[in-house]
Coordinates of C-alpha atoms in Angstrom, one line a residue:
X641 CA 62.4 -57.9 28.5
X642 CA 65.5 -59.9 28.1
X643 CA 68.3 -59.1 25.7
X644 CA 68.8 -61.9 23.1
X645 CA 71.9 -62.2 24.7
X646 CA 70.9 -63.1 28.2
X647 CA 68.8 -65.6 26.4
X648 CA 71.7 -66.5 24.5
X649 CA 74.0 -67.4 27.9
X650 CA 71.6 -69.1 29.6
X651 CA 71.3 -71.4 25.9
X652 CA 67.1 -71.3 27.1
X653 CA 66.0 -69.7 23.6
X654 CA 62.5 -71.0 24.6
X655 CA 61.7 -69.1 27.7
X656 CA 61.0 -65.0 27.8
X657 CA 57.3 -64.7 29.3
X658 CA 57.4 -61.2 30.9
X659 CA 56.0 -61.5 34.9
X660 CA 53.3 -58.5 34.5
X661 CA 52.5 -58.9 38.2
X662 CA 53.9 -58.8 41.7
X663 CA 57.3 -57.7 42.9
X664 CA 59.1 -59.1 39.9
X665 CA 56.7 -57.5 37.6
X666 CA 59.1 -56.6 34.3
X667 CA 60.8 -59.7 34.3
X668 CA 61.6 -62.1 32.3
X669 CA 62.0 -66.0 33.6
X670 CA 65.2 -65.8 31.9
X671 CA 66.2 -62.9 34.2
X672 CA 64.8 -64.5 37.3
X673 CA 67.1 -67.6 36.7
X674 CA 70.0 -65.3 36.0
X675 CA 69.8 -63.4 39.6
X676 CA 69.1 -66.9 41.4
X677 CA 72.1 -68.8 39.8
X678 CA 74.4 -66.2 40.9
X679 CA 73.1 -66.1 44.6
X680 CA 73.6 -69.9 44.5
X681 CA 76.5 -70.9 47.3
X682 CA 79.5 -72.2 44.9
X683 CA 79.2 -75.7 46.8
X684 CA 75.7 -75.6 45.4
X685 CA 76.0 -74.5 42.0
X686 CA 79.3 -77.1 41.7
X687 CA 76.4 -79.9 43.2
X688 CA 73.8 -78.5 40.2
X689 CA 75.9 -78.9 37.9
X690 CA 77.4 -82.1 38.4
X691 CA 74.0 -83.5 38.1
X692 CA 73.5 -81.7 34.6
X693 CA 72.0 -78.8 35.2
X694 CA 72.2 -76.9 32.2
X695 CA 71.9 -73.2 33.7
X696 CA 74.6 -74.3 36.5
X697 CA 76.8 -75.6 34.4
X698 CA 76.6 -72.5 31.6
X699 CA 76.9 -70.5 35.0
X700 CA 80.3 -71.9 35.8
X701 CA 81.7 -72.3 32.6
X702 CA 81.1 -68.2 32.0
X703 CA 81.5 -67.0 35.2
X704 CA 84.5 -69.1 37.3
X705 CA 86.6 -71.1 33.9
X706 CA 86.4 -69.6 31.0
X707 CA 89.1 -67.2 31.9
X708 CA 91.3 -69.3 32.9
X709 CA 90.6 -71.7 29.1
X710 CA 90.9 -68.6 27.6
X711 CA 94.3 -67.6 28.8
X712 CA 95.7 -70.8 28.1
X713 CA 94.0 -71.4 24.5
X714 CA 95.7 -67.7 23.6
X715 CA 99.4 -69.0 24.5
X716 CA 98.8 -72.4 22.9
X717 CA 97.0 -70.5 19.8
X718 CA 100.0 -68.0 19.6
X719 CA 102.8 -70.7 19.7
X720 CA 100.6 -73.4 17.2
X721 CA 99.2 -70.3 15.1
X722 CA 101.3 -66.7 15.1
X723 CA 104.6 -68.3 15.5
X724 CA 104.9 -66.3 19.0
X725 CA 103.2 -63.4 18.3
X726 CA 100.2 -62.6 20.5
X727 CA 97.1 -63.8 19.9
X728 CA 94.0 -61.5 20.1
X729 CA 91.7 -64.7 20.8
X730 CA 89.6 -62.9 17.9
X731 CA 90.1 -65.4 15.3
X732 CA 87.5 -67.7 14.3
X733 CA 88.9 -69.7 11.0
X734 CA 90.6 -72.6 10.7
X735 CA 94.2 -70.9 10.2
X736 CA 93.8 -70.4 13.9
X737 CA 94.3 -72.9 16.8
X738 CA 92.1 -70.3 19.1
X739 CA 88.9 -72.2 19.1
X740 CA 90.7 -75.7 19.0
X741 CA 92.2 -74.9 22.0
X742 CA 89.2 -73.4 24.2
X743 CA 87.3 -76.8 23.2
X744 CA 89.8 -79.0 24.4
X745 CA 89.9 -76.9 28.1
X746 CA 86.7 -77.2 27.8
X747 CA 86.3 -81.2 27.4
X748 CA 89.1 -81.7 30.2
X749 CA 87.1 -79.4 32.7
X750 CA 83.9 -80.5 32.2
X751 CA 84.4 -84.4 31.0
X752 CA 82.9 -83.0 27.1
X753 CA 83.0 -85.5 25.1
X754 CA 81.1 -85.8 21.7
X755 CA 79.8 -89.5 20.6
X756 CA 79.3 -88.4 17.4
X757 CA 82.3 -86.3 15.7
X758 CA 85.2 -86.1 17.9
X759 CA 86.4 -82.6 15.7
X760 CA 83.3 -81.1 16.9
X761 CA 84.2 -77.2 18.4
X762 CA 80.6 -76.6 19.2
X763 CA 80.8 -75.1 22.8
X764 CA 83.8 -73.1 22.2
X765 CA 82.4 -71.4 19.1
X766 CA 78.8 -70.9 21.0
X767 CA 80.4 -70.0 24.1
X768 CA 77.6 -72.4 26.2
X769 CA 76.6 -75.4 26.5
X770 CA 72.9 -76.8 25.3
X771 CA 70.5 -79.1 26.2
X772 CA 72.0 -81.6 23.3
X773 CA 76.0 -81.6 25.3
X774 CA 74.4 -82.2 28.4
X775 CA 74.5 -86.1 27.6
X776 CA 77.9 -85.9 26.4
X777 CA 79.1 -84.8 29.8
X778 CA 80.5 -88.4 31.2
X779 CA 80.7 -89.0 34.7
X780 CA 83.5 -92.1 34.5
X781 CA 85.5 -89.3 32.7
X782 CA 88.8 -87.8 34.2
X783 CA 87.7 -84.0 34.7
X784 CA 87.6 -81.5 36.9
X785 CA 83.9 -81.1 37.3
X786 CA 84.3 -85.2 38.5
X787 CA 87.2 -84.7 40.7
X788 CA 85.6 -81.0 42.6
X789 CA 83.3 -82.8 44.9
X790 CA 86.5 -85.7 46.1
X791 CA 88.3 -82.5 46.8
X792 CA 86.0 -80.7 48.9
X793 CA 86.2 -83.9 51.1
X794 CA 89.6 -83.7 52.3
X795 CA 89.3 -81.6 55.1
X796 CA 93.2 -80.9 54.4
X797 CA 92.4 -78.9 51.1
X798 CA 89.0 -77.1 52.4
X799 CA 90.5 -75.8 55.1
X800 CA 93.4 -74.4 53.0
X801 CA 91.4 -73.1 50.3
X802 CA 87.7 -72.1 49.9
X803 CA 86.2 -73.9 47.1
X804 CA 86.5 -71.2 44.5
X805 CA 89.7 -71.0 45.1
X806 CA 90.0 -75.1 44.8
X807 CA 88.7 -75.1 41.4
X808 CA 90.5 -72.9 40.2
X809 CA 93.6 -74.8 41.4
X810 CA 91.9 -77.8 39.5
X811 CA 91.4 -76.3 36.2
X812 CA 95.1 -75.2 36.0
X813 CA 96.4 -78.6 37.4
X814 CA 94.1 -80.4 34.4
X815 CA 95.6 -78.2 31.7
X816 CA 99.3 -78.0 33.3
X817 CA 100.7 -80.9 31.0
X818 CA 100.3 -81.5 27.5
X819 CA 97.6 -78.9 26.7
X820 CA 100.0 -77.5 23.4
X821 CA 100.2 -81.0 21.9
X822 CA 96.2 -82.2 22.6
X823 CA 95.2 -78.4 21.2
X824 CA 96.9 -79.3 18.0
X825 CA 95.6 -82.5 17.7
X826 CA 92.5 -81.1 18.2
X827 CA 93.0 -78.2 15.7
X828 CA 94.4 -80.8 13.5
X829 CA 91.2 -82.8 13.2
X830 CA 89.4 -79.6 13.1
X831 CA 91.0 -78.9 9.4
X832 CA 90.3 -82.3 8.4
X833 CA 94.0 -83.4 9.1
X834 CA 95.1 -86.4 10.6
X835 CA 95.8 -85.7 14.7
X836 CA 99.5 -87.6 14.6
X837 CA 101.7 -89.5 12.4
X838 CA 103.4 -91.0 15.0
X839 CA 102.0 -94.0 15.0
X840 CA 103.2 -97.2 15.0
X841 CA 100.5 -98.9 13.2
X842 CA 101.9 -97.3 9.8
X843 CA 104.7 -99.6 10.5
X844 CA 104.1 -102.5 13.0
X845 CA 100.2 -104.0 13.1
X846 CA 99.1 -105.1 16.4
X847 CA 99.1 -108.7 15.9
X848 CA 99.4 -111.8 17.3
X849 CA 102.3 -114.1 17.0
X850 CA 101.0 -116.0 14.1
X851 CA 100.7 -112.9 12.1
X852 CA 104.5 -111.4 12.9
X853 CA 104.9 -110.9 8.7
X854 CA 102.8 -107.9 8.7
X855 CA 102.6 -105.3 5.7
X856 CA 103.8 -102.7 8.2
X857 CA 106.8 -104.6 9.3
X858 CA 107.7 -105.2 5.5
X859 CA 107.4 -101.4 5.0
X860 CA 110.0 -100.8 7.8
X861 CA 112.4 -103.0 6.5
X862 CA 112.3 -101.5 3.2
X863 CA 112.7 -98.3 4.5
X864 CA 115.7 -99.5 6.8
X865 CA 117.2 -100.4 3.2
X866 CA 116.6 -97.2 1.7
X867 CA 117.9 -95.2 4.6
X868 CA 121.0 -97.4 5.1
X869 CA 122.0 -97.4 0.8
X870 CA 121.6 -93.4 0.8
X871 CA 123.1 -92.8 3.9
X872 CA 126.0 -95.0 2.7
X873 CA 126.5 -93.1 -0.4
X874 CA 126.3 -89.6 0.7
X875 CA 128.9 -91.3 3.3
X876 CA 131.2 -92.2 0.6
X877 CA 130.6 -89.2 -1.5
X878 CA 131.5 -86.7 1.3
X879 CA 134.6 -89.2 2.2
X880 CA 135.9 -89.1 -1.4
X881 CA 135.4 -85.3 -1.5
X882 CA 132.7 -85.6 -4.1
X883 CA 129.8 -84.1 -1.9
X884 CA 128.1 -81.0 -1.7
X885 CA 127.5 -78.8 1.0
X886 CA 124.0 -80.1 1.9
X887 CA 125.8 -83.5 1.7
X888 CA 128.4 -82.5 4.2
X889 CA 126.1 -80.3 6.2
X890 CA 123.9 -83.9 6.3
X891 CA 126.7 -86.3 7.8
X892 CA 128.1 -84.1 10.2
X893 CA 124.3 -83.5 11.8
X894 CA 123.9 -87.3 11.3
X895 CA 127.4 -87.9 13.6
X896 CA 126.3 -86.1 16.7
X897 CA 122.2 -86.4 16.2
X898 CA 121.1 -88.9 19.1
X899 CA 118.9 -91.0 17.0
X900 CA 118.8 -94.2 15.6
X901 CA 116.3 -93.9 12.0
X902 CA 116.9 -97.9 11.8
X903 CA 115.1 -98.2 15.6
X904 CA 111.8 -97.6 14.9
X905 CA 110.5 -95.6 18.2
X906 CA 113.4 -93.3 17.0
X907 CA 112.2 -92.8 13.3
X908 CA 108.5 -92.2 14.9
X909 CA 110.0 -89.1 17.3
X910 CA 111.5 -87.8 14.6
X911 CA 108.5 -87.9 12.5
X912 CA 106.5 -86.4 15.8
X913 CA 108.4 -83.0 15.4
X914 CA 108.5 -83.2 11.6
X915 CA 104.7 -83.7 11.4
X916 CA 104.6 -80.4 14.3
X917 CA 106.6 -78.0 12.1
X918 CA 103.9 -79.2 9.2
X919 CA 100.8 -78.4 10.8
X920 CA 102.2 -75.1 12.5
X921 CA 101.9 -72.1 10.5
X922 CA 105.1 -70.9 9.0
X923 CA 106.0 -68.3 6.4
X924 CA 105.2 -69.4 3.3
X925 CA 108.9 -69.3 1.7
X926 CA 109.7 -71.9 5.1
X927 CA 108.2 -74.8 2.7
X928 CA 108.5 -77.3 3.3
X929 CA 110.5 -77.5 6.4
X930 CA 110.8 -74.4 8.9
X931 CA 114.3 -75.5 9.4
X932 CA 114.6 -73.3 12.5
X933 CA 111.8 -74.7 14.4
X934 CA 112.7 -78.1 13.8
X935 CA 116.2 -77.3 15.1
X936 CA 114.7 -76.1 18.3
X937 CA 112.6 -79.2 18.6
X938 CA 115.9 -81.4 18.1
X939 CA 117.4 -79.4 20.7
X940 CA 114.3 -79.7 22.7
X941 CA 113.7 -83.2 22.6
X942 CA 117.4 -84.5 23.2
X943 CA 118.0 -85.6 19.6
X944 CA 120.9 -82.8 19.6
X945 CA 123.0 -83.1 22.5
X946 CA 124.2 -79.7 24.1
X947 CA 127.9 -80.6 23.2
X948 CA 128.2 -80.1 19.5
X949 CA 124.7 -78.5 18.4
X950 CA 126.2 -75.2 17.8
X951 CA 128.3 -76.7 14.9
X952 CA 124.8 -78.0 13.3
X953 CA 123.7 -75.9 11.1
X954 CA 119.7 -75.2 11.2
X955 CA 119.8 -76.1 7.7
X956 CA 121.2 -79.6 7.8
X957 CA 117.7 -80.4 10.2
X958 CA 116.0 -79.7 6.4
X959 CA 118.1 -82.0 4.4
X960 CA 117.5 -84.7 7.3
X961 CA 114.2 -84.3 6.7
X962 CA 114.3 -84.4 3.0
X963 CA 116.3 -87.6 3.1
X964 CA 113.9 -89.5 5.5
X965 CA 110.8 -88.7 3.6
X966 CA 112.0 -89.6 0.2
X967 CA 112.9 -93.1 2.1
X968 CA 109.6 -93.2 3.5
X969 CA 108.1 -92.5 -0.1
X970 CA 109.8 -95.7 -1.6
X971 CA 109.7 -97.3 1.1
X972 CA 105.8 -97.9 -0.3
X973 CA 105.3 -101.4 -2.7
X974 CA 106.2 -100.5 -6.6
X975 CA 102.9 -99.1 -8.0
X976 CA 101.2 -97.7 -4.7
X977 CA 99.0 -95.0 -5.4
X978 CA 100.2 -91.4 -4.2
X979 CA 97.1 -90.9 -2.3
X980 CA 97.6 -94.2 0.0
X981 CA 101.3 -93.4 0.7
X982 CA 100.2 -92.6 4.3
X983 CA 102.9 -90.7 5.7
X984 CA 103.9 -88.4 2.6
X985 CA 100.5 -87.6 2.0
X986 CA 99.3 -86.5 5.3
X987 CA 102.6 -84.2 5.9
X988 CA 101.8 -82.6 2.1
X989 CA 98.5 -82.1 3.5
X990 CA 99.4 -80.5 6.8
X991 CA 102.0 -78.0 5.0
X992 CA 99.1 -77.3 2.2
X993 CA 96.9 -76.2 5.2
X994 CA 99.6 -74.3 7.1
X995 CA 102.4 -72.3 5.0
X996 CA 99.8 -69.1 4.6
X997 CA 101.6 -66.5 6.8
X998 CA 103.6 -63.9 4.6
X999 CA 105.0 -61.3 6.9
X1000 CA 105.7 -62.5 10.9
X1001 CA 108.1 -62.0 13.2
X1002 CA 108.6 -63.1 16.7
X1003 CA 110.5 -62.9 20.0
X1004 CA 112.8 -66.0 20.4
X1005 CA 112.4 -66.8 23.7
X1006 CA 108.5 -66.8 23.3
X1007 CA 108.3 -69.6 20.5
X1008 CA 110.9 -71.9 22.3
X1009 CA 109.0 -75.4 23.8
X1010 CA 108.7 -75.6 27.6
X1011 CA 109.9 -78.9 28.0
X1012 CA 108.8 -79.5 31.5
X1013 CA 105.8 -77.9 31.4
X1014 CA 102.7 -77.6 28.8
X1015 CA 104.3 -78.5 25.6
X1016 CA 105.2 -82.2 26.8
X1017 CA 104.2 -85.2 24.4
X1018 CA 101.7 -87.6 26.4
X1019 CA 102.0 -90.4 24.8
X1020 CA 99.4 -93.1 26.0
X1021 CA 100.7 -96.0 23.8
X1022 CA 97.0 -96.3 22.5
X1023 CA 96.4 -95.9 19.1
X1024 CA 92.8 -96.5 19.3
X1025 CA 91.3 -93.2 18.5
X1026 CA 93.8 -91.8 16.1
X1027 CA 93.1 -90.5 12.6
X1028 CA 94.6 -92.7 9.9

């Protein structure tokens, strides 16, 4: 008889009739389809399951990606998660990106997508696919599993690779950019955060040119007020020697800091990183800013040129950050509720969710951003299926 686990890979719960005669007598169906997947020619199997075969595709999810996903949802878990440390891949709660991760390899190899709840981690956490995610495998979608059979018609690449090989160049050319940033969005929407704050629609509505006059455009003005009247006075505070440290520590970041806060595309990459060091895990006495991290993103993302960022201290990157949020917060019409100030609320939210680690520590060089590689922001200008 079949182990409930064998029934378990092939996700057939239904079938298990033992064969009680012939050659195969002591088997189960379940069995049967288990040896005759794996003799299947990889051309074959890649052929079965791009026409939805549910054993084919379990077959090559197990057998020929999932250690490659797995690999890649451990680094991105142990930078999003553990702060560097290692991850064990173990952890299956919601203070770990693990999970998050696997699901989005999974969506980009296989072209997953869920029409119903797009926070939905049901493959990764059963480790298969069903009969029910077969129809939310899309053919029109960028994937590997659509791009395989294009590949195996250039002569140039067969000959140069067998097809094993091929796809395993595929999965790690689908997950080479951007799979940090898209594992937190997904992990994000996973805890019931929002994915990204970044977003111009807090501030500018799409809109036509009769409709230029837009709530969101009021808001930014206001909050180019606010960050121009307290900018000013810390200015003239620190000038007349009336300042304090965090007041000094504050302008001198704010004269070498390569960013504009009364250009909006520069307030919205600031408030990329600020919203990443929020829904990171942290030490809880980092609240609410890990001033550290956001440092290294400043470095990371050019805000801080390399000529005068060793006279910033990391702590200044926290008083930035306190300034621009308290502009944001009355930046909101007198007498708007706390719970529909969009931006303070959300980041509140992400630090409630993540400042829960007490005792870490990690290797520097393991935590710092790959700027070329996995960690880049994709930004697709398209707003249209972010979390508000």
């Amino acid at each position: 008889m079949a182990s409930s686990s064998t029934i378990r890979y092939l996700g057939i719960a239904n079938l298990g009739t033992v064969v009680t005669m012939g050659d195969n007598a002591g088997w189960t169906i379940d069995d049967r389809a288990l040896l005759e997947i794996s003799s299947v020619p990889f051309e074959q199997l890649l052929s079965r399951a791009t026409e939805k075969d549910l054993l084919a595709i379990n077959h090559l999810y197990r057998v020929y990606t999932k250690s490659i996903l797995k690999r890649k949802a451990m680094r991105a878990c142990s930078h999003l998660s553990h702060m560097g440390n290692k991850c064990q891949s173990i952890e299956s709660d919601i203070e770990h990106a693990y999970d998050a991760a696997l699901q989005h390899g999974i969506e980009r190899v296989f072209g997953y997508r869920s029409k119903s709840d797009q926070t939905d981690l049901s493959i990764s956490l059963k480790d298969q696919f069903d009969a029910k995610d077969l129809p939310n495998l899309q053919s029109q979608r960028s994937s590997v599993l659509n791009q395989i059979n294009k590949e195996l018609s250039d002569n140039k690449n067969t000959s140069r690779h067998s097809s094993v090989e091929l796809w395993g160049m595929l999965v790690s050319q689908f997950l080479k950019t951007g799979f940090v940033d898209e594992s937190r969005r997904k992990w994000n929407m996973s805890r019931g955060l929002v994915a990204r704050i970044d977003q111009s629609a807090y501030f500018f509505k799409k809109s036509s040119s009769t409709a230029v006059n837009s709530e969101f455009t009021d808001f930014f003005n206001r909050f180019c007020e606010n960050w121009t009247s307290t900018t000013r006075a810390v200015e003239v505070a620190v000038t007349e020697g009336r300042g304090t440290p965090e007041a000094v520590a504050l302008m001198k970041l704010l004269s070498i800091i390569a960013c504009d806060f009364l250009d909006p595309r520069d307030l919205l990459k600031f408030l990329r990183v600020l919203y990443w060091d929020a829904c990171e895990n942290t030490l809880q006495d980092r609240h609410p800013v890990d001033t550290e991290r956001l440092y290294r993103s400043l470095c990371t993302f050019d805000f801080l040129p390399a000529i005068g960022r060793d006279e910033v201290s990391h702590e200044s990157t926290g008083h930035l950050a306190t300034v621009v949020e308290a502009c944001l917060a009355r930046s909101y019409p007198e007498g708007t509720p706390d719970d529909k100030q969009a931006i303070s609320i959300n980041l509140r939210r992400a630090r409630d969710a993540s400042r829960i680690l007490s005792n870490l520590s990690w290797t520097d060089g393991e935590y710092l951003f790959d700027k070329q590689g996995e960690m880049d922001y994709v930004d697709t200008g398209d707003d249209s299926e972010a979390t508000y």
